[in-house]
Amino acid sequence: MAGARTSPDPVDGDDAPPPARSAPEHRSPQTSDAVPDAARRDAVFQVRGVTKVYRMGEVRVEALRGVDLALYAGELAVLLGPSGSGKSTLLNILGGLDTPTAGQVRYAGRDLAAASDRELTRYRRRHVGFVFQFYNLIPSLTARENVAVVTEIARDPMPPAEALDLVGLGARLDHFPAQLSGGEQQRVAIARAVAKRPDVLLCDEPTGALDSATGIVVLEVLERVNRELGTTTAVITHNAGIAQMADRVIVLADGRIAEVRRNAIRVAPRELSW
Amino acid sequence: MRALDRKLVRELWGMRLQALAIALVIVSGVGVFIMSFSTVDSLYETRARYYREHRFAAVFAPLKRAPEALARRVETMPGVDRVQTRVVAFVSLDIAGFPEPVSAHLVSLPDHGPAAGAGVLNRVHLASGRLPQPGRTDEALISVELARAHDLAEGDTLRATINGRRERLTIVGLARSPEYIYQIAPGAMFPDPARYGILWMGRESLGNALDMDGAFNDLTLTVTRGASVEDVIDRLDTLLAPYGGTGAYAREDQLSHRFLTEELKQQRTIATVFPVIFFGVAAFLLNVVASRLIGLEREQIGTLKAFGWASADIGLHYAKLMLAIVLLGITGGIGLGILLGRGLSHIYMSFYSLPYMDFVLRPRVVAAAAAVSIGVALLGTLHAVRGAARLPPAQAMRPAPPPVYRATIVERLGLQRWLAQPTRMILRHIERRPLKSLLTTLGIAMACGIMMIGGFQRGAIDHMVGVQFGLSQRADLTATFTDPTSGHALYSLRSLPGVEHAEGLRSVPVRLRHGHRSYRTTLEGVAPDGRLLRLLDTDLKPIDLPPEGVVLNDYLAGLLGVRAGDVLRVEVLEGERRTLELPVAATARQYLGVGAYMQRAALNRLLREGDALSGVHLAVDARERRRVYALLKDMPRIAGIVEQAAAIRAFYDTLAQSVLFFTLVATLLGATIAFGVVYNSMRIALSERNRELASLRVLGFERGEVAYILLGELALLTLAAIPLGLAIGYGLCAYLAYAFQSDLYRIALVLERDVYALAALVVIISALVSGGLLWRSLGRLDMVAVLKSKE
């Protein structure tokens, strides 16, 4: 049931160990998008010339128009941009939820753009954790079960209770989503995403549906996971204030990368100006 | 339990009413399937065991009289296994306290030898009492049904007119025989246990009474394994011809056996037709529900896929959900099927004379029902589940694009100004998904059609009896003579007080041949302008019987492939056994039996006999009926009397049970389907349009106005379904009428207005009940929550 497979796949062959989890070392002040050579070797994702066109009903949407980008092991990157700038599309492609219309997306040396549906499923199962704006919890399952639904198919997960402890919900294990506040639901979603010990954590507007106080609690959890587990983390937001907690900020506009900048220091979430 | 399975259980509970409605449809399908097949299997099994244990013969040969020694020659014929000679006679009975005529078939039981008592073949099954003692001329067994009808028991006596002599017989036991599972008097169309029964007496006593000492007039035999029954019959006919053999026939042509076989065939038809409908409807319902459920859980599917659940897992998850509903239906259906199967078998046991009923439920019947249900469920949900599994996760998590609506044909025709906005919403919604609307309509229509079948049976039988006995066979009494009798008998019967009219008939066993087809029946010579037996054309107008040529009933004409004007070869199986070529003058509409007719005078001429009669049809003044019975009973040459009206009454009594049972089942099942389809459709419409309807409520629409949009659509579909359903019902009834036709009877395709009305009414009531349930849900519509949610 958990999709055991015998044939090696291009995304996750035996010869492709996941990128090393290393705490970010590049904290030196830099204002350009130049990246040290040492870090470049640790690129988890290499995106080249990616475009994405899709149809929404009878409307044709050009979501990405040629994106080049790299994400590095252990870093916390914020993708910033107004709605419709293509940041969700980019994140979906990085997470193997969607495939680009053209271009290359390399993860640990393998091209996600050319991967089959089964390979992408395998990739998501092994390497990726997601956090969504509207939490996307399964309403008929409790907090613990919502985490279990993912750990059940993971290779070396932490126990659901431990993951929920990590996000401060150790006391609300058996509550259904409808019995939890928005912030709590989002923390369950984060627990669900990190419980499998993913290599990358992709967060799509994780605070978008929350008030600022609750949002900060959620961001603290994300920051802690990134720091303690060394998980490469990408956070999408249209809230420029959040950008200060990142190692790098990637700004998107109209389906293109408008700017990449490196923060001299990562600001702790509780000090962010919202 | 795995988290995904917990989700399944909780969601199933959340949609329990819907799931129940679907499960009920499956319960109905599986129930009818198991009921029909278990009844068929039980009857087959019981009959086979009864035949085996009581050595039911394979060939039957009636004859005039042959010396007992002839039996040795039959035994040495190739292919013959066991032989049983008998003495049989039709007798009239006089039962105390019952003025009407009762006739019986009197059959001998061997007195001596290894087979003494019950006999070698067609052994009697003694229900109570004992066998007659050899040499006792006053002891007899009587059939259980006859005893029951007259409340007779061992020790009681009755009088029988045997060969013109009145004998007093003491009942020593009640019995049954595999030969008379279906008991019907010669010339009668329906079993009537109060007026026709079977009697058994010792061979010697009966032989003496019938002047058959050392002789027999009936022979039955079994054939050796692998022997050709046809060949045995041919040889037997040649051997018995000099002894007045009227043609041997195989078990397949034995009346009781044949009737039961026809019944089993019909049951098989029911076993196939009904479940097909139920399973079709169930597949549709599952498809609708699965599509909707998956539509609602689009985002959950996306999330699960985002976290690496494979498409196959997701597909399996929803398939399991649907299977859970189906398994519920299967379990309930098996229970219902066993219950109904036992009930129906019991009704059959009382309708037929069976000593026991082995209820048989074959594992493969259950397995087949389960396999078909599961197959149907998977087929029904395959499309939706596959769609869910295939949805790319990113797309799954985006809200579905707004559905594309268009102006409807009504509006394109320029009629929109007559339609308010809510009405336009209804029409556009129907037109946007024409297939779904069509299937909903079809599902409701099927329910309507199924219900018509129950009413159809009753009405068709009324019509059949009305035509056959009201227009065609109108005699109050039909008396048959022991032997062909001079035409003078007609005058003496006509002069009896109370007899208003009498018509003579001459009937003779014949084999009719046309090309390679042949059929064994009796050719009846009747009065040309008779009032008591009239032949009718397809418009039910009397046919003038031509002076020459035969008239066949339409079913027999079809069997032989002849039309008016063709020439038929008629082999007479009596007397000189002449073979004649006769033209077919016309065909007549008859719902019962397989009859061939010609003018009596012409038949007498062809048989080279004088004015001979085999029996007489009588019209009797109702007030004088008793006197006429009493007089007829005392006439030695009268072998049997059939009273038509009483027979019909008895038939209705017996039939009423099974028809009532069937009507009840059909109505219940029809209502189940109607409710299942309507309720599910409404439920789904509500979940699909929850947001839209809540928005309208926010804008100031009242509950009634919102309900109009939702219920109006279903009312429209239900109304459209009714005429369609009536047409489908007509088609189903036509199919049943076609499938049920046999040489015993045909069912007329007659549907009275009340049959249509009842079917339509049940559909409307089911729709109203569903609407009522939904009205309550509409009251709970949460406007605020709906508007807050992001979709």
PDB file of N, CA, C and O in Angstrom, chain A residues 18-19 21 107 124-129 147 150-151 154-160 162-163 166 190-201 225 228-232, chain B residues 307:
ATOM      1  N   PRO A  18      20.501  11.967  -0.570  1.00  0.00           N
ATOM      2  CA  PRO A  18      19.927  13.308  -0.392  1.00  0.00           C
ATOM      3  C   PRO A  18      21.008  14.294  -0.015  1.00  0.00           C
ATOM      4  O   PRO A  18      22.021  13.922   0.584  1.00  0.00           O
ATOM      5  N   PRO A  19      20.812  15.542  -0.389  1.00  0.00           N
ATOM      6  CA  PRO A  19      21.839  16.548  -0.081  1.00  0.00           C
ATOM      7  C   PRO A  19      22.078  16.610   1.425  1.00  0.00           C
ATOM      8  O   PRO A  19      21.165  16.380   2.211  1.00  0.00           O
ATOM      9  N   ARG A  21      22.483  17.720   5.102  1.00  0.00           N
ATOM     10  CA  ARG A  21      21.783  18.730   5.894  1.00  0.00           C
ATOM     11  C   ARG A  21      22.859  19.479   6.671  1.00  0.00           C
ATOM     12  O   ARG A  21      23.422  18.968   7.619  1.00  0.00           O
ATOM     13  N   TYR A 107      16.873  18.283  -8.995  1.00  0.00           N
ATOM     14  CA  TYR A 107      16.940  18.054  -7.558  1.00  0.00           C
ATOM     15  C   TYR A 107      17.988  16.970  -7.367  1.00  0.00           C
ATOM     16  O   TYR A 107      17.852  15.878  -7.918  1.00  0.00           O
ATOM     17  N   ARG A 124       8.110  13.042  -3.698  1.00  0.00           N
ATOM     18  CA  ARG A 124       7.381  13.760  -2.646  1.00  0.00           C
ATOM     19  C   ARG A 124       7.367  12.953  -1.358  1.00  0.00           C
ATOM     20  O   ARG A 124       7.526  13.482  -0.264  1.00  0.00           O
ATOM     21  N   ARG A 125       7.180  11.667  -1.515  1.00  0.00           N
ATOM     22  CA  ARG A 125       7.078  10.805  -0.346  1.00  0.00           C
ATOM     23  C   ARG A 125       8.389  10.801   0.444  1.00  0.00           C
ATOM     24  O   ARG A 125       8.392  10.833   1.665  1.00  0.00           O
ATOM     25  N   ARG A 126       9.521  10.769  -0.276  1.00  0.00           N
ATOM     26  CA  ARG A 126      10.828  10.627   0.376  1.00  0.00           C
ATOM     27  C   ARG A 126      11.398  11.947   0.884  1.00  0.00           C
ATOM     28  O   ARG A 126      12.036  11.997   1.918  1.00  0.00           O
ATOM     29  N   HIS A 127      11.192  13.012   0.081  1.00  0.00           N
ATOM     30  CA  HIS A 127      12.035  14.197   0.306  1.00  0.00           C
ATOM     31  C   HIS A 127      11.316  15.472   0.698  1.00  0.00           C
ATOM     32  O   HIS A 127      11.943  16.383   1.202  1.00  0.00           O
ATOM     33  N   VAL A 128      10.018  15.583   0.433  1.00  0.00           N
ATOM     34  CA  VAL A 128       9.382  16.899   0.537  1.00  0.00           C
ATOM     35  C   VAL A 128       8.334  16.951   1.642  1.00  0.00           C
ATOM     36  O   VAL A 128       7.563  16.008   1.815  1.00  0.00           O
ATOM     37  N   GLY A 129       8.322  18.057   2.367  1.00  0.00           N
ATOM     38  CA  GLY A 129       7.234  18.343   3.294  1.00  0.00           C
ATOM     39  C   GLY A 129       6.547  19.625   2.856  1.00  0.00           C
ATOM     40  O   GLY A 129       7.207  20.579   2.447  1.00  0.00           O
ATOM     41  N   VAL A 147      -1.180  13.565  11.117  1.00  0.00           N
ATOM     42  CA  VAL A 147       0.267  13.383  11.000  1.00  0.00           C
ATOM     43  C   VAL A 147       0.562  11.940  10.588  1.00  0.00           C
ATOM     44  O   VAL A 147       1.381  11.672   9.719  1.00  0.00           O
ATOM     45  N   VAL A 150       0.732  10.667   7.024  1.00  0.00           N
ATOM     46  CA  VAL A 150       1.972  10.881   6.275  1.00  0.00           C
ATOM     47  C   VAL A 150       3.099   9.993   6.798  1.00  0.00           C
ATOM     48  O   VAL A 150       3.847   9.395   6.028  1.00  0.00           O
ATOM     49  N   THR A 151       3.188   9.864   8.127  1.00  0.00           N
ATOM     50  CA  THR A 151       4.295   9.050   8.660  1.00  0.00           C
ATOM     51  C   THR A 151       4.139   7.584   8.288  1.00  0.00           C
ATOM     52  O   THR A 151       5.111   6.845   8.189  1.00  0.00           O
ATOM     53  N   ALA A 154       6.160   7.006   5.307  1.00  0.00           N
ATOM     54  CA  ALA A 154       7.520   7.550   5.277  1.00  0.00           C
ATOM     55  C   ALA A 154       8.532   6.479   5.714  1.00  0.00           C
ATOM     56  O   ALA A 154       8.153   5.485   6.331  1.00  0.00           O
ATOM     57  N   ARG A 155       9.799   6.718   5.363  1.00  0.00           N
ATOM     58  CA  ARG A 155      10.820   5.696   5.642  1.00  0.00           C
ATOM     59  C   ARG A 155      11.308   5.720   7.089  1.00  0.00           C
ATOM     60  O   ARG A 155      11.406   4.711   7.741  1.00  0.00           O
ATOM     61  N   ASP A 156      11.624   6.938   7.582  1.00  0.00           N
ATOM     62  CA  ASP A 156      12.172   7.011   8.936  1.00  0.00           C
ATOM     63  C   ASP A 156      11.538   8.184   9.652  1.00  0.00           C
ATOM     64  O   ASP A 156      12.206   9.180   9.950  1.00  0.00           O
ATOM     65  N   PRO A 157      10.227   8.097   9.903  1.00  0.00           N
ATOM     66  CA  PRO A 157       9.544   9.270  10.473  1.00  0.00           C
ATOM     67  C   PRO A 157       9.742   9.354  11.978  1.00  0.00           C
ATOM     68  O   PRO A 157      10.149   8.389  12.614  1.00  0.00           O
ATOM     69  N   MET A 158       9.453  10.536  12.522  1.00  0.00           N
ATOM     70  CA  MET A 158       9.363  10.621  13.978  1.00  0.00           C
ATOM     71  C   MET A 158       7.921  10.241  14.350  1.00  0.00           C
ATOM     72  O   MET A 158       7.025  10.341  13.527  1.00  0.00           O
ATOM     73  N   PRO A 159       7.686   9.780  15.581  1.00  0.00           N
ATOM     74  CA  PRO A 159       6.310   9.457  15.967  1.00  0.00           C
ATOM     75  C   PRO A 159       5.431  10.698  15.868  1.00  0.00           C
ATOM     76  O   PRO A 159       5.907  11.806  16.176  1.00  0.00           O
ATOM     77  N   PRO A 160       4.182  10.558  15.458  1.00  0.00           N
ATOM     78  CA  PRO A 160       3.297  11.728  15.330  1.00  0.00           C
ATOM     79  C   PRO A 160       3.256  12.580  16.581  1.00  0.00           C
ATOM     80  O   PRO A 160       3.258  13.806  16.502  1.00  0.00           O
ATOM     81  N   GLU A 162       5.544  13.067  18.758  1.00  0.00           N
ATOM     82  CA  GLU A 162       6.793  13.846  18.886  1.00  0.00           C
ATOM     83  C   GLU A 162       6.750  15.062  17.968  1.00  0.00           C
ATOM     84  O   GLU A 162       7.131  16.173  18.344  1.00  0.00           O
ATOM     85  N   ALA A 163       6.239  14.834  16.731  1.00  0.00           N
ATOM     86  CA  ALA A 163       6.150  15.935  15.767  1.00  0.00           C
ATOM     87  C   ALA A 163       5.211  17.017  16.294  1.00  0.00           C
ATOM     88  O   ALA A 163       5.479  18.216  16.183  1.00  0.00           O
ATOM     89  N   LEU A 166       6.828  19.008  18.925  1.00  0.00           N
ATOM     90  CA  LEU A 166       7.764  19.952  18.327  1.00  0.00           C
ATOM     91  C   LEU A 166       7.087  21.279  17.994  1.00  0.00           C
ATOM     92  O   LEU A 166       7.670  22.343  18.065  1.00  0.00           O
ATOM     93  N   ILE A 190       2.260  21.788   9.988  1.00  0.00           N
ATOM     94  CA  ILE A 190       3.731  21.807  10.008  1.00  0.00           C
ATOM     95  C   ILE A 190       4.253  20.497  10.607  1.00  0.00           C
ATOM     96  O   ILE A 190       5.192  19.885  10.085  1.00  0.00           O
ATOM     97  N   ALA A 191       3.604  20.066  11.683  1.00  0.00           N
ATOM     98  CA  ALA A 191       4.005  18.786  12.290  1.00  0.00           C
ATOM     99  C   ALA A 191       3.910  17.674  11.259  1.00  0.00           C
ATOM    100  O   ALA A 191       4.767  16.814  11.147  1.00  0.00           O
ATOM    101  N   ARG A 192       2.829  17.707  10.502  1.00  0.00           N
ATOM    102  CA  ARG A 192       2.621  16.697   9.474  1.00  0.00           C
ATOM    103  C   ARG A 192       3.750  16.764   8.437  1.00  0.00           C
ATOM    104  O   ARG A 192       4.235  15.737   7.955  1.00  0.00           O
ATOM    105  N   ALA A 193       4.165  17.997   8.104  1.00  0.00           N
ATOM    106  CA  ALA A 193       5.187  18.154   7.074  1.00  0.00           C
ATOM    107  C   ALA A 193       6.570  17.718   7.566  1.00  0.00           C
ATOM    108  O   ALA A 193       7.344  17.142   6.811  1.00  0.00           O
ATOM    109  N   VAL A 194       6.867  17.995   8.847  1.00  0.00           N
ATOM    110  CA  VAL A 194       8.227  17.707   9.307  1.00  0.00           C
ATOM    111  C   VAL A 194       8.371  16.307   9.910  1.00  0.00           C
ATOM    112  O   VAL A 194       9.488  15.818  10.061  1.00  0.00           O
ATOM    113  N   ALA A 195       7.238  15.675  10.236  1.00  0.00           N
ATOM    114  CA  ALA A 195       7.297  14.386  10.927  1.00  0.00           C
ATOM    115  C   ALA A 195       8.047  13.342  10.118  1.00  0.00           C
ATOM    116  O   ALA A 195       8.631  12.418  10.659  1.00  0.00           O
ATOM    117  N   LYS A 196       8.005  13.478   8.817  1.00  0.00           N
ATOM    118  CA  LYS A 196       8.684  12.489   7.978  1.00  0.00           C
ATOM    119  C   LYS A 196      10.172  12.815   7.819  1.00  0.00           C
ATOM    120  O   LYS A 196      10.872  12.092   7.128  1.00  0.00           O
ATOM    121  N   ARG A 197      10.668  13.852   8.486  1.00  0.00           N
ATOM    122  CA  ARG A 197      12.046  14.324   8.353  1.00  0.00           C
ATOM    123  C   ARG A 197      12.391  14.569   6.889  1.00  0.00           C
ATOM    124  O   ARG A 197      13.249  13.875   6.307  1.00  0.00           O
ATOM    125  N   PRO A 198      11.688  15.527   6.265  1.00  0.00           N
ATOM    126  CA  PRO A 198      11.926  15.760   4.832  1.00  0.00           C
ATOM    127  C   PRO A 198      13.258  16.457   4.609  1.00  0.00           C
ATOM    128  O   PRO A 198      13.823  17.042   5.540  1.00  0.00           O
ATOM    129  N   ASP A 199      13.749  16.393   3.389  1.00  0.00           N
ATOM    130  CA  ASP A 199      14.971  17.128   3.032  1.00  0.00           C
ATOM    131  C   ASP A 199      14.660  18.574   2.728  1.00  0.00           C
ATOM    132  O   ASP A 199      15.485  19.441   2.941  1.00  0.00           O
ATOM    133  N   VAL A 200      13.462  18.783   2.162  1.00  0.00           N
ATOM    134  CA  VAL A 200      13.060  20.167   1.914  1.00  0.00           C
ATOM    135  C   VAL A 200      11.665  20.385   2.468  1.00  0.00           C
ATOM    136  O   VAL A 200      10.823  19.489   2.445  1.00  0.00           O
ATOM    137  N   LEU A 201      11.444  21.607   2.957  1.00  0.00           N
ATOM    138  CA  LEU A 201      10.135  21.976   3.496  1.00  0.00           C
ATOM    139  C   LEU A 201       9.645  23.151   2.670  1.00  0.00           C
ATOM    140  O   LEU A 201      10.309  24.187   2.596  1.00  0.00           O
ATOM    141  N   VAL A 225      12.460  24.452  13.112  1.00  0.00           N
ATOM    142  CA  VAL A 225      12.658  23.235  12.328  1.00  0.00           C
ATOM    143  C   VAL A 225      13.863  23.396  11.411  1.00  0.00           C
ATOM    144  O   VAL A 225      14.718  22.517  11.307  1.00  0.00           O
ATOM    145  N   GLU A 228      17.034  23.535  13.791  1.00  0.00           N
ATOM    146  CA  GLU A 228      17.371  22.320  14.533  1.00  0.00           C
ATOM    147  C   GLU A 228      17.529  21.103  13.642  1.00  0.00           C
ATOM    148  O   GLU A 228      18.360  20.239  13.885  1.00  0.00           O
ATOM    149  N   LEU A 229      16.697  20.990  12.605  1.00  0.00           N
ATOM    150  CA  LEU A 229      16.765  19.813  11.743  1.00  0.00           C
ATOM    151  C   LEU A 229      17.597  20.061  10.490  1.00  0.00           C
ATOM    152  O   LEU A 229      17.885  19.131   9.734  1.00  0.00           O
ATOM    153  N   GLY A 230      17.902  21.335  10.239  1.00  0.00           N
ATOM    154  CA  GLY A 230      18.697  21.654   9.050  1.00  0.00           C
ATOM    155  C   GLY A 230      17.960  21.416   7.752  1.00  0.00           C
ATOM    156  O   GLY A 230      18.566  21.179   6.708  1.00  0.00           O
ATOM    157  N   THR A 231      16.637  21.482   7.818  1.00  0.00           N
ATOM    158  CA  THR A 231      15.836  21.226   6.618  1.00  0.00           C
ATOM    159  C   THR A 231      15.850  22.450   5.704  1.00  0.00           C
ATOM    160  O   THR A 231      15.553  23.563   6.145  1.00  0.00           O
ATOM    161  N   THR A 232      16.194  22.247   4.453  1.00  0.00           N
ATOM    162  CA  THR A 232      16.134  23.340   3.482  1.00  0.00           C
ATOM    163  C   THR A 232      14.680  23.789   3.389  1.00  0.00           C
ATOM    164  O   THR A 232      13.779  22.978   3.166  1.00  0.00           O
TER     165      THR A 232
ATOM    166  N   PHE B 307       1.850  14.733  -0.225  1.00  0.00           N
ATOM    167  CA  PHE B 307       2.713  14.067   0.742  1.00  0.00           C
ATOM    168  C   PHE B 307       3.165  12.690   0.290  1.00  0.00           C
ATOM    169  O   PHE B 307       3.689  11.923   1.075  1.00  0.00           O
TER     170      PHE B 307
END
